[in-house]
Coordinates of C-alpha atoms in Angstrom, one line a residue:
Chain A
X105 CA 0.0 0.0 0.0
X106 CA 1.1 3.6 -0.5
X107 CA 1.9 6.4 2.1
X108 CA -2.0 7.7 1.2
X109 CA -3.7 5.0 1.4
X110 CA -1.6 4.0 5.1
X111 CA -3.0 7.2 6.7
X112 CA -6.0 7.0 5.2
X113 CA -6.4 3.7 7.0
X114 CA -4.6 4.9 10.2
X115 CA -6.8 7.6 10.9
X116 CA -10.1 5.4 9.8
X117 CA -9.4 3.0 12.2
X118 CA -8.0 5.5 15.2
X119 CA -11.6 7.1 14.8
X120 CA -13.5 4.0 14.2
X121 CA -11.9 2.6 17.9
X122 CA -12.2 5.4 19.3
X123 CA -15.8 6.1 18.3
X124 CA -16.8 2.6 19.6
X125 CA -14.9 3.0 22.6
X126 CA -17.2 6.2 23.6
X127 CA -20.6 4.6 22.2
X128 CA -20.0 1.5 24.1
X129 CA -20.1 3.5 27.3
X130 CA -23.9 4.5 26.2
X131 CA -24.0 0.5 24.9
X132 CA -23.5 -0.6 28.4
X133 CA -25.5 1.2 29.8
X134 CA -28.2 0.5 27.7
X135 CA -27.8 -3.0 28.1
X136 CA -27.0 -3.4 31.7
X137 CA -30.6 -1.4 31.9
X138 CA -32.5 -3.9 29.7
X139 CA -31.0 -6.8 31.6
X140 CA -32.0 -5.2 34.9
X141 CA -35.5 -4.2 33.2
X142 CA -34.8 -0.5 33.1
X143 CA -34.2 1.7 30.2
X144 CA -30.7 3.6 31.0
X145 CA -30.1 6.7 29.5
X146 CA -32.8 8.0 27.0
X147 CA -33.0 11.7 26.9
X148 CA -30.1 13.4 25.3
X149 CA -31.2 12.6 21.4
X150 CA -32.5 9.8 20.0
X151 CA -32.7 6.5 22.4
X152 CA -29.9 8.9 24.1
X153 CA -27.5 8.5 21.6
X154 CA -26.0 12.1 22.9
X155 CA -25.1 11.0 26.2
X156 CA -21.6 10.4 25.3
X157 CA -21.4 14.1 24.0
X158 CA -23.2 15.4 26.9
X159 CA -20.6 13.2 29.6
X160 CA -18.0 14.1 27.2
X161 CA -19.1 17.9 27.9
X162 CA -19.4 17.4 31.5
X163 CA -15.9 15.7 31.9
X164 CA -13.9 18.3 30.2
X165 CA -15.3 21.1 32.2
X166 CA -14.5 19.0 35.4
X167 CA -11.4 20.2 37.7
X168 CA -8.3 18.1 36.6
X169 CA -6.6 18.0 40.3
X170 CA -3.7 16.2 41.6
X171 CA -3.3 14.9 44.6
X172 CA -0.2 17.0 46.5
X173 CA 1.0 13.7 47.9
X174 CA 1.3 11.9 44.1
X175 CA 4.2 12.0 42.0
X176 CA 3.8 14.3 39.7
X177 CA 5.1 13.3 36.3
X178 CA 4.0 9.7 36.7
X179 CA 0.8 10.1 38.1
X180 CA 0.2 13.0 34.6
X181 CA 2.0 9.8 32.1
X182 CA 0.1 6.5 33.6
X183 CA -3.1 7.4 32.0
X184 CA -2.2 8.3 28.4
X185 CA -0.3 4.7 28.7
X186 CA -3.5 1.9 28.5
X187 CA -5.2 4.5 25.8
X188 CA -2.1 4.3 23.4
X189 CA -0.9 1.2 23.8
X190 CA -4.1 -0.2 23.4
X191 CA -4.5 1.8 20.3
X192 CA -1.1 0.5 18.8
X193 CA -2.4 -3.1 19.3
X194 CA -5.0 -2.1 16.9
X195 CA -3.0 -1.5 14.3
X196 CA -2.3 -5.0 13.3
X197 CA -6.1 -6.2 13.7
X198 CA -7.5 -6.6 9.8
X199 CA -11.0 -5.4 9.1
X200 CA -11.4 -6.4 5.8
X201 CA -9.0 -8.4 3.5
X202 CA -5.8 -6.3 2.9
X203 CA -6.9 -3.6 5.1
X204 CA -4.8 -3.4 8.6
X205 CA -2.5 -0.4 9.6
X206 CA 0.2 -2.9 9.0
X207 CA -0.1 -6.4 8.1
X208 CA 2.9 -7.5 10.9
X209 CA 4.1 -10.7 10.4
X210 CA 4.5 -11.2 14.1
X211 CA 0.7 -9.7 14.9
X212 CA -0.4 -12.0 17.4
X213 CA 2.7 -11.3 19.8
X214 CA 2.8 -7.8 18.8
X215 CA -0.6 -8.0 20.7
X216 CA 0.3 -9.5 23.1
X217 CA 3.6 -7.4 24.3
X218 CA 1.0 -4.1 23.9
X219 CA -1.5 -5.5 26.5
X220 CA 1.4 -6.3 28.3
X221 CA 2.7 -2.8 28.2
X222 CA -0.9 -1.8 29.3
X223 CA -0.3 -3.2 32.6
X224 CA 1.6 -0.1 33.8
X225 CA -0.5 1.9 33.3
X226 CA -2.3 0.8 36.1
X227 CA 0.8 0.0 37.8
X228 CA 2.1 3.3 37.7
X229 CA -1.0 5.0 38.7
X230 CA -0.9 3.3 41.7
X231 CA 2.6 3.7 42.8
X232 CA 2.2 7.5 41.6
X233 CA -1.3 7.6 43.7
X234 CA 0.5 7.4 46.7
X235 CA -2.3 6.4 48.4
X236 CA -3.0 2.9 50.2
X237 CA -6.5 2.1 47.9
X238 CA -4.4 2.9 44.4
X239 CA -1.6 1.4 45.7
X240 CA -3.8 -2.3 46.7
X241 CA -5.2 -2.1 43.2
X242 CA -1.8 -1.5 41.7
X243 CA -0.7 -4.4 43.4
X244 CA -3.7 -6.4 42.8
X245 CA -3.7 -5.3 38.8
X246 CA -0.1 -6.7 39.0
X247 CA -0.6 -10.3 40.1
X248 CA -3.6 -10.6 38.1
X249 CA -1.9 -9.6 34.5
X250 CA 0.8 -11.8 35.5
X251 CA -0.7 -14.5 36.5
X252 CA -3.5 -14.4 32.9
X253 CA -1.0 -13.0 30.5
X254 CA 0.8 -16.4 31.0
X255 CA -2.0 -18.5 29.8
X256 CA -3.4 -15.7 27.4
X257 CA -0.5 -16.3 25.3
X258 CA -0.6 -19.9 25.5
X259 CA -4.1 -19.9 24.5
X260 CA -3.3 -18.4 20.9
X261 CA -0.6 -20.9 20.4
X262 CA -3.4 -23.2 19.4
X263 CA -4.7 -21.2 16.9
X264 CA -1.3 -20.2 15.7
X265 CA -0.3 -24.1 15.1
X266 CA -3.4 -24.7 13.2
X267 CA -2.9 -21.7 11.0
X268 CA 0.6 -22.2 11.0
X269 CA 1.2 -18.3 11.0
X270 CA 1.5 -15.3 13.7
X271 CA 0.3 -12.7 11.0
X272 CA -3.6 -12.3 11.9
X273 CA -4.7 -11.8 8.2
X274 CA -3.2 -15.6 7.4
X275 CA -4.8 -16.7 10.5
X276 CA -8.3 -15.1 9.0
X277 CA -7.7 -16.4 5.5
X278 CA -6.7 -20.2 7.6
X279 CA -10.7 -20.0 9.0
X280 CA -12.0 -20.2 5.4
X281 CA -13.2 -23.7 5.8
X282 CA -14.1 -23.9 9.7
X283 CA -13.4 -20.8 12.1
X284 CA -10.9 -22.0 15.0
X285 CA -13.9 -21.5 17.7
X286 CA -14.8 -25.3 16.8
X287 CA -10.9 -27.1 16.9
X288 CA -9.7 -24.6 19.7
X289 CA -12.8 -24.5 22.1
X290 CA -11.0 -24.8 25.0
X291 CA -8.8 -21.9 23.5
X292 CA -11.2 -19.7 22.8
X293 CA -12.4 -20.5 26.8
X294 CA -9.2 -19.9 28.3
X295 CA -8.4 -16.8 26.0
X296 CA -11.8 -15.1 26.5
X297 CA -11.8 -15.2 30.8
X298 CA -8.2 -14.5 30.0
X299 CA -9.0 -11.5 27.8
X300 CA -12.1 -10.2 30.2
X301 CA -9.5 -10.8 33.2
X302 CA -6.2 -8.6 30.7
X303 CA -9.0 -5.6 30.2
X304 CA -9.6 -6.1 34.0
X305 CA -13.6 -6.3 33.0
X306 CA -15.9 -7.5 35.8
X307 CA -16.1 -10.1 36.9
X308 CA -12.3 -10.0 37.1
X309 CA -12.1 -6.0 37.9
X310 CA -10.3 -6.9 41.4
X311 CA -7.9 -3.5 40.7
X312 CA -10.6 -1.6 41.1
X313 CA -13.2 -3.4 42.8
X314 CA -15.3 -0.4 43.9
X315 CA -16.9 -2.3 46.8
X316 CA -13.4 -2.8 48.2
X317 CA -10.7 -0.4 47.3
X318 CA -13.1 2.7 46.9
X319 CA -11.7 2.8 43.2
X320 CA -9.0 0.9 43.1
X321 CA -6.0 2.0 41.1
X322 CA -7.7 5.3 39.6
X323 CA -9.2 6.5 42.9
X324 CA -7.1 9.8 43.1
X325 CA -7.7 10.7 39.5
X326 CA -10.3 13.1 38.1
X327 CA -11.1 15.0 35.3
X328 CA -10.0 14.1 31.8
X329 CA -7.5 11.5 33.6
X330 CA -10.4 9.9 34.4
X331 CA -11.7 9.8 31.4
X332 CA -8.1 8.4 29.9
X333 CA -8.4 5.5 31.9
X334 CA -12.3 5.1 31.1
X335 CA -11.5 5.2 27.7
X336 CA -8.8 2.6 27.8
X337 CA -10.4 0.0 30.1
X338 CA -13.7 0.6 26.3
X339 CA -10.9 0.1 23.9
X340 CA -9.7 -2.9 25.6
X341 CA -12.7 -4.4 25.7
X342 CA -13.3 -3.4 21.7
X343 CA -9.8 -4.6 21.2
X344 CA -10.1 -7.7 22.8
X345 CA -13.7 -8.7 21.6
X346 CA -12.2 -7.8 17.8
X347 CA -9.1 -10.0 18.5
X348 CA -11.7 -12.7 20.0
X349 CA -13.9 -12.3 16.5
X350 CA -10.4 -12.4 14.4
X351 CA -9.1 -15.2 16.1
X352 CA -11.4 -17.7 16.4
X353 CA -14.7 -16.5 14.8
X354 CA -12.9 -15.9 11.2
X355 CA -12.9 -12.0 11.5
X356 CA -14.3 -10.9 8.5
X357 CA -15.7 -14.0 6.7
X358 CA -18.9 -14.6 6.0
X359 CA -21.6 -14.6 3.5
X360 CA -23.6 -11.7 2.1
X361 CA -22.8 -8.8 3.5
X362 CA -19.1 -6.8 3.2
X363 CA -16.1 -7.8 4.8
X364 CA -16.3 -5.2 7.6
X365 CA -19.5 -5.3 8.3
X366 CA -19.2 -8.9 9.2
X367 CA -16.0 -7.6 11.4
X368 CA -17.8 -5.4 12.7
X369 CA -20.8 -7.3 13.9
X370 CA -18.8 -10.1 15.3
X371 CA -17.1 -7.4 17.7
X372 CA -20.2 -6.2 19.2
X373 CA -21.5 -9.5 20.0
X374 CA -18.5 -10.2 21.6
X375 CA -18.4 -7.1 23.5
X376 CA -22.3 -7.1 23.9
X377 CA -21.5 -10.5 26.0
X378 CA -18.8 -8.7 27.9
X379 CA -21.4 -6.6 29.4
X380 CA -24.0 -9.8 30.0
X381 CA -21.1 -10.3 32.4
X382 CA -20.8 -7.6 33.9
X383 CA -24.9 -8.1 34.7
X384 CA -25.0 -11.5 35.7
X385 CA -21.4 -12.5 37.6
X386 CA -20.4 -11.5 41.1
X387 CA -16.5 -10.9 41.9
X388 CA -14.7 -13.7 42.8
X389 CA -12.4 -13.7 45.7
X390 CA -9.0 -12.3 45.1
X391 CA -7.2 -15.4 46.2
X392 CA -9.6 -17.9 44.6
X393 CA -9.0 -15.9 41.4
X394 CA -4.8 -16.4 41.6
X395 CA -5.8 -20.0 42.4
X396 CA -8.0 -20.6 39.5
X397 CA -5.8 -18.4 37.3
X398 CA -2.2 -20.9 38.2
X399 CA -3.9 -24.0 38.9
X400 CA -6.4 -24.4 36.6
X401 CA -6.2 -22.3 33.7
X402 CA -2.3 -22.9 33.2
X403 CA -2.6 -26.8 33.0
X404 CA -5.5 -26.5 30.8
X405 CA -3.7 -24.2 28.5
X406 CA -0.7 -26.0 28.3
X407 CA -2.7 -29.4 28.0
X408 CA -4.4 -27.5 24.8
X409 CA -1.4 -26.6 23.5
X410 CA -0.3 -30.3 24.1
X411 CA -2.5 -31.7 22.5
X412 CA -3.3 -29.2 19.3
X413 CA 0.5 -29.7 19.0
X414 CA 0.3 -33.1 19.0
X415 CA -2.5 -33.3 16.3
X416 CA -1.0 -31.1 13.8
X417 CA 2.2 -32.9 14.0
X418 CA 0.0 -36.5 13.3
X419 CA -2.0 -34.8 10.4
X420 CA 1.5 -33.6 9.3
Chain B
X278 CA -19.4 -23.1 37.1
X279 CA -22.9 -24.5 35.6
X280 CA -24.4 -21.7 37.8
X281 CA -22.5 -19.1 36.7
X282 CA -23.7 -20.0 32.9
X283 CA -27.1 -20.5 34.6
X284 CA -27.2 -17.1 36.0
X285 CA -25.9 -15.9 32.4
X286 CA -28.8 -17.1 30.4
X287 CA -31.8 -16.2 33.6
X288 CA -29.9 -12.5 33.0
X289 CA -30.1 -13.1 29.3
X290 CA -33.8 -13.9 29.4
X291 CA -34.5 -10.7 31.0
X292 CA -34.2 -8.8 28.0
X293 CA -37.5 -10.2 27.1
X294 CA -39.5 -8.6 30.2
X295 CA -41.1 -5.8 31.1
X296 CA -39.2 -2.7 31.7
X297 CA -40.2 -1.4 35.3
X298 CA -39.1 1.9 35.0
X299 CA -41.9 4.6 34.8
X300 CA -40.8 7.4 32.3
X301 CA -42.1 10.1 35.1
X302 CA -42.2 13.3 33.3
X303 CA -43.9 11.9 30.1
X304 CA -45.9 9.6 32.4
X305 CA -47.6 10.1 35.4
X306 CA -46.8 8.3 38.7
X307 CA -49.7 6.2 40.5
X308 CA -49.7 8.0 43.6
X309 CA -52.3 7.2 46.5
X310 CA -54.8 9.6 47.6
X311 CA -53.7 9.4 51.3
X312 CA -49.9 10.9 49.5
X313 CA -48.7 13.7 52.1
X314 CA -47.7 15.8 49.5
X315 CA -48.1 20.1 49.1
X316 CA -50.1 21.5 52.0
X317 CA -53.0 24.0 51.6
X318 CA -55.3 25.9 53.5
X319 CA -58.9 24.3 52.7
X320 CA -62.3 26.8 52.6
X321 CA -65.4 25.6 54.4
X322 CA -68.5 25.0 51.8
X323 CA -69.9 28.9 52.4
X324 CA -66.2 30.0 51.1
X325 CA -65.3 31.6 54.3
X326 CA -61.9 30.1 55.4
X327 CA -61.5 27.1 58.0
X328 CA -58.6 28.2 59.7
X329 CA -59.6 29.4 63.2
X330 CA -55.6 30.8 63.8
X331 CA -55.6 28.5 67.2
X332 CA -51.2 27.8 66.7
X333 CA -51.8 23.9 66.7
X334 CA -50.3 23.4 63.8
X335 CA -47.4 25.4 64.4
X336 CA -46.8 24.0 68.1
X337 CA -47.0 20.6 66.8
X338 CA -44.7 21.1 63.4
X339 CA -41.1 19.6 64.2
X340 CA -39.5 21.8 62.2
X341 CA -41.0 24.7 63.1
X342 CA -41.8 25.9 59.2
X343 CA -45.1 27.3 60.2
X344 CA -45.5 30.6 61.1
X345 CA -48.9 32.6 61.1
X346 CA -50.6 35.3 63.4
X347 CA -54.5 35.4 64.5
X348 CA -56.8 37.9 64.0
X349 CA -60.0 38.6 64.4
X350 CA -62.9 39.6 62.1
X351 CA -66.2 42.0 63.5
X352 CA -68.0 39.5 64.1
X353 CA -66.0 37.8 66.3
X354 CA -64.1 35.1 63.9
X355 CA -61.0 34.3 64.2
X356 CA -58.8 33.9 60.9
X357 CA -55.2 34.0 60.2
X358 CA -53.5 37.3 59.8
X359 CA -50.4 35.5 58.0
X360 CA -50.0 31.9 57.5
X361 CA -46.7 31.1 56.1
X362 CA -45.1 27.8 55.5
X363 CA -41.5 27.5 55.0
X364 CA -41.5 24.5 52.5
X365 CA -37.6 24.6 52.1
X366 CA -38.1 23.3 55.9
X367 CA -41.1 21.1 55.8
X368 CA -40.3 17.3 56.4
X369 CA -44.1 16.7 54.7
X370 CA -45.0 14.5 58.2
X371 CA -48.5 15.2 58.1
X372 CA -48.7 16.6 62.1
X373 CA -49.8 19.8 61.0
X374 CA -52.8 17.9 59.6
X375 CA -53.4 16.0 62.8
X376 CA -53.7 18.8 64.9
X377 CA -55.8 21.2 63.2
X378 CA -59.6 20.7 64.8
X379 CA -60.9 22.2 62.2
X380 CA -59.6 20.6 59.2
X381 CA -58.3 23.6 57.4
X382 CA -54.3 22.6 57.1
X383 CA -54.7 19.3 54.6
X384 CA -51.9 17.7 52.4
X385 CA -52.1 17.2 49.1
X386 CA -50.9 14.6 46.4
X387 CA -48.9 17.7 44.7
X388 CA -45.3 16.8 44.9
X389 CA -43.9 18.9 41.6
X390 CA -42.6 21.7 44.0
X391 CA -39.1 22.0 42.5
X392 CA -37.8 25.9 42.5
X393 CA -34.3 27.4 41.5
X394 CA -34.4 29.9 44.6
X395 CA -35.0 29.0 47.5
X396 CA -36.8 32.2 48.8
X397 CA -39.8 31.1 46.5
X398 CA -40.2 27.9 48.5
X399 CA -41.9 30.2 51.5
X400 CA -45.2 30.0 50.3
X401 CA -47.8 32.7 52.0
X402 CA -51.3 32.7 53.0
X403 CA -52.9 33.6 49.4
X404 CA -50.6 30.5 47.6
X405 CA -51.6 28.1 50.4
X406 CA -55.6 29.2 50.6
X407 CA -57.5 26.5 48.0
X408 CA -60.9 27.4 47.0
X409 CA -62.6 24.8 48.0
X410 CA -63.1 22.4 51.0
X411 CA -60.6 19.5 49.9
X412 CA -60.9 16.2 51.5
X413 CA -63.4 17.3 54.2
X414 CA -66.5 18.1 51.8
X415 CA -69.8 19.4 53.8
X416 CA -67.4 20.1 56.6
X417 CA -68.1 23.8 58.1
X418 CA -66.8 24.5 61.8
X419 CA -68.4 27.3 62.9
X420 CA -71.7 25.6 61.9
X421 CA -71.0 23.0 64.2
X422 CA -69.5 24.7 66.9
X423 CA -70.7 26.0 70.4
X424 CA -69.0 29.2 69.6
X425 CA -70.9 32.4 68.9
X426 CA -70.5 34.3 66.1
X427 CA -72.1 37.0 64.0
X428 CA -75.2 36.0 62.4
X429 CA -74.9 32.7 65.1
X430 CA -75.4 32.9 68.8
X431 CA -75.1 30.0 71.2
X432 CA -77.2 27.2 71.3
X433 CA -77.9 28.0 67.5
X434 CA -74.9 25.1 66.0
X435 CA -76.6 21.9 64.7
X436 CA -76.8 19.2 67.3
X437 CA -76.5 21.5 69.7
X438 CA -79.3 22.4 72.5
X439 CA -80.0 25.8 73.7
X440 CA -78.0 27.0 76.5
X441 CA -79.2 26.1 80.2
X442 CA -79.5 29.0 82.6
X443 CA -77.1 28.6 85.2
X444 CA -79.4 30.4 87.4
X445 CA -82.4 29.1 87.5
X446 CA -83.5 26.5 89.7
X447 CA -85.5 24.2 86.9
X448 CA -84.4 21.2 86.0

């Protein structure tokens, strides 16, 4: 592709994130209303479409203050870190055939080292917190990315042996004749409570856990800092619901209608079940999730891997 | 783990119900009539007004948002000089109501009293005074009273016998 046609994509797919990032906000709600048998917002325009723009109004006019205690610099950085880190991980994700930022051939781990570069975000904000509830969730964000990252990568290595490729396109192009949901159940298991548990979504939002740790690791921040983290904790569930769809569900395949439309369509279900979630499942407790995350998950991904390796190497 | 899928689909299904929410300002809220909402000043069925001034209401108001001052007509009624109710204070208990013997103070189902100044919550004796007897229809004090009156003197009330002389020696 040319330099043009790069940016043009660049740019159309930083807004298109970024636009379902801030719509998904007025999703949820929605949706957590109408499984709760309430309507959620409905006044600012129509089905209150607007009530991004008008939150979105209300948070930049909001006082940006920091803490006297925090540490400056880092408490300012540790925001902007989830938001573009989670944005560079969407560079690699293809909407329709040929179309990507940039068609890495190491996509899948380029993925995976940007959510792990996500983690200090909420590390840093923490530590640069200085306060003991930041601090806690910090901590707590820490063991828990750890501990799922680890089977989170092990989880794609199924789908990578079958496709025999890391570039996500190739994968896409591999699910012609069956998407990977069917041969990698398990995988696609392990790597969505490991993807719900990496964009620390309930039921696996222990760094935040308002019921415990007031807030968690953003309880100091305010203001458009807020909003930053907000932001990042939507694009992580787009980006992980669009690498669930691309992965597993065949991405853009599928009869009738355009490529990224099907994309497209895929994602939202995927993040329309992250909010069923959210609506149905209570928080586990914090040491039953470490326990379930080592001793559980890790054998079953490694006994996935096992055994998808040990199939493709039969069939040859 | 089978409950936590369980609980996922009996969530699911409950995008198929009935939305509970009542859209208030397009629709209006079921509110019984016994609803201790705005209070007014009722009028007896004549049109002459209940309130006989006797403080009752304002004694037994917790908050003390109740203020008025009695006066007295020529022909020998009592009425309110002010009556002033400081709704920015009002807890909406109802007491006020108890007390009155004459049914005069009454709470309505009117609850839309929102204002953007507070000063406009003090509602005096003309916004309070209703034009007609409220819950209490038929009701008219005076007219059952032992009191006298102009135009009534004792003994006169209904149900009521004329006055014995003290002084006489008949039984």
């Amino acid at each position: 592709m040319d330099v043009k046609g790069t940016l043009i994509v660049v740019f159309a797919v930083i807004a298109a994130a970024l636009a379902a990032a801030a719509w998904e906000i007025w999703l949820e709600r929605r949706l957590l209303a109408l499984w709760q048998d309430r309507y959620g917002p409905n006044r600012v325009g129509p089905f209150g479409l607007l009530q991004v723009v008008a939150d979105m109004i209300k948070i930049f006019t909001k006082e940006d203050w920091i803490p006297p205690f925090a540490d400056r610099p880092v408490f300012v950085v540790a925001p902007g870190i989830v938001v573009v880190t989670t944005l560079l991980a969407f560079a690699v994700i293809p909407f329709a055939p040929g179309v990507a930022v940039s068609g890495l051939d190491v996509g899948v781990l380029f993925f995976l080292a940007m959510i792990s570069l996500g983690v200090y975000s909420v590390v840093l904000a923490g530590w640069a917190s200085n306060s003991k509830y930041a601090l806690i969730g910090g901590l707590r964000a820490v063991a828990q990315m750890l501990g799922y990252e680890v089977y989170l990568g092990l989880s794609v290595m199924g789908v990578v042996m079958l496709a025999g490729s890391f570039n996500l396109s190739a994968i896409v192009e591999a699910q012609r004749g069956l998407w990977f949901c069917a041969p990698q159940l398990l995988g696609l298991a392990i790597f969505l409570i490991a993807g719900i548990a990496e964009a620390h979504r309930l039921p696996f939002d222990l760094p935040e856990a308002e019921s415990e740790l007031v807030a968690g690791y953003h309880s100091e921040y305010s203001g458009m800092k807020f909003a930053l983290f907000f932001f990042g904790e939507y694009l992580g569930i787009t980006l992980i619901s669009a690498m669930i769809a691309t992965l597993f569900f065949g991405g853009w395949l599928g009869p009738w209608l355009p490529p990224p439309a099907w994309f497209a369509l895929k994602t939202f279900a995927f993040v329309a079940f992250f909010i069923l979630l959210r609506a149905a499942l209570p928080r586990p407790r914090y040491d039953r999730l470490m326990a379930w995350g080592w001793k559980i998950m890790l054998p079953l991904a490694l006994a996935n891997v096992l055994v998808t390796g040990a199939i493709v190497t039969a069939k040859g | 783990m089978r409950s936590q899928i369980r609980s996922l689909w009996l969530v699911f299904l409950h995008a198929f119900r009935r939305r509970e929410t009542i859209q208030y300002p397009d629709v209006e809220v079921p509110i019984p009539p016994r609803w201790r909402g705005r209070i007014v000043l009722s009028r007896d069925p004549d049109g002459g007004e209940r309130c006989v001034a006797c403080y009752l209401c304002a004694a037994a108001c917790p908050v003390d948002c109740i203020a008025l001052q009695a006066a007295e007509d020529g022909n020998g009624r009592r009425y309110a000089g002010f009556f002033r109710i400081n709704f920015s204070r009002c807890i909406f208990c109802g007491f006020c109501e108890e007390a009155c013997p004459t049914c005069a103070i009454q709470l309505t189902t009117d609850f839309e009293m929102g204002e953007y100044h507070r000063q406009n919550l003090v509602y005096e004796k003309e916004d309070l005074l209703i034009g007609g007897p409220g819950k209490y229809p038929g009701y008219n004090y005076y007219r059952v009273a032992g009191v006298a009156v102009g135009g009534k003197g004792k003994g006169q009330a209904e149900n009521e016998e004329p006055p014995v002389d003290i002084r006489g020696l008949l039984p």
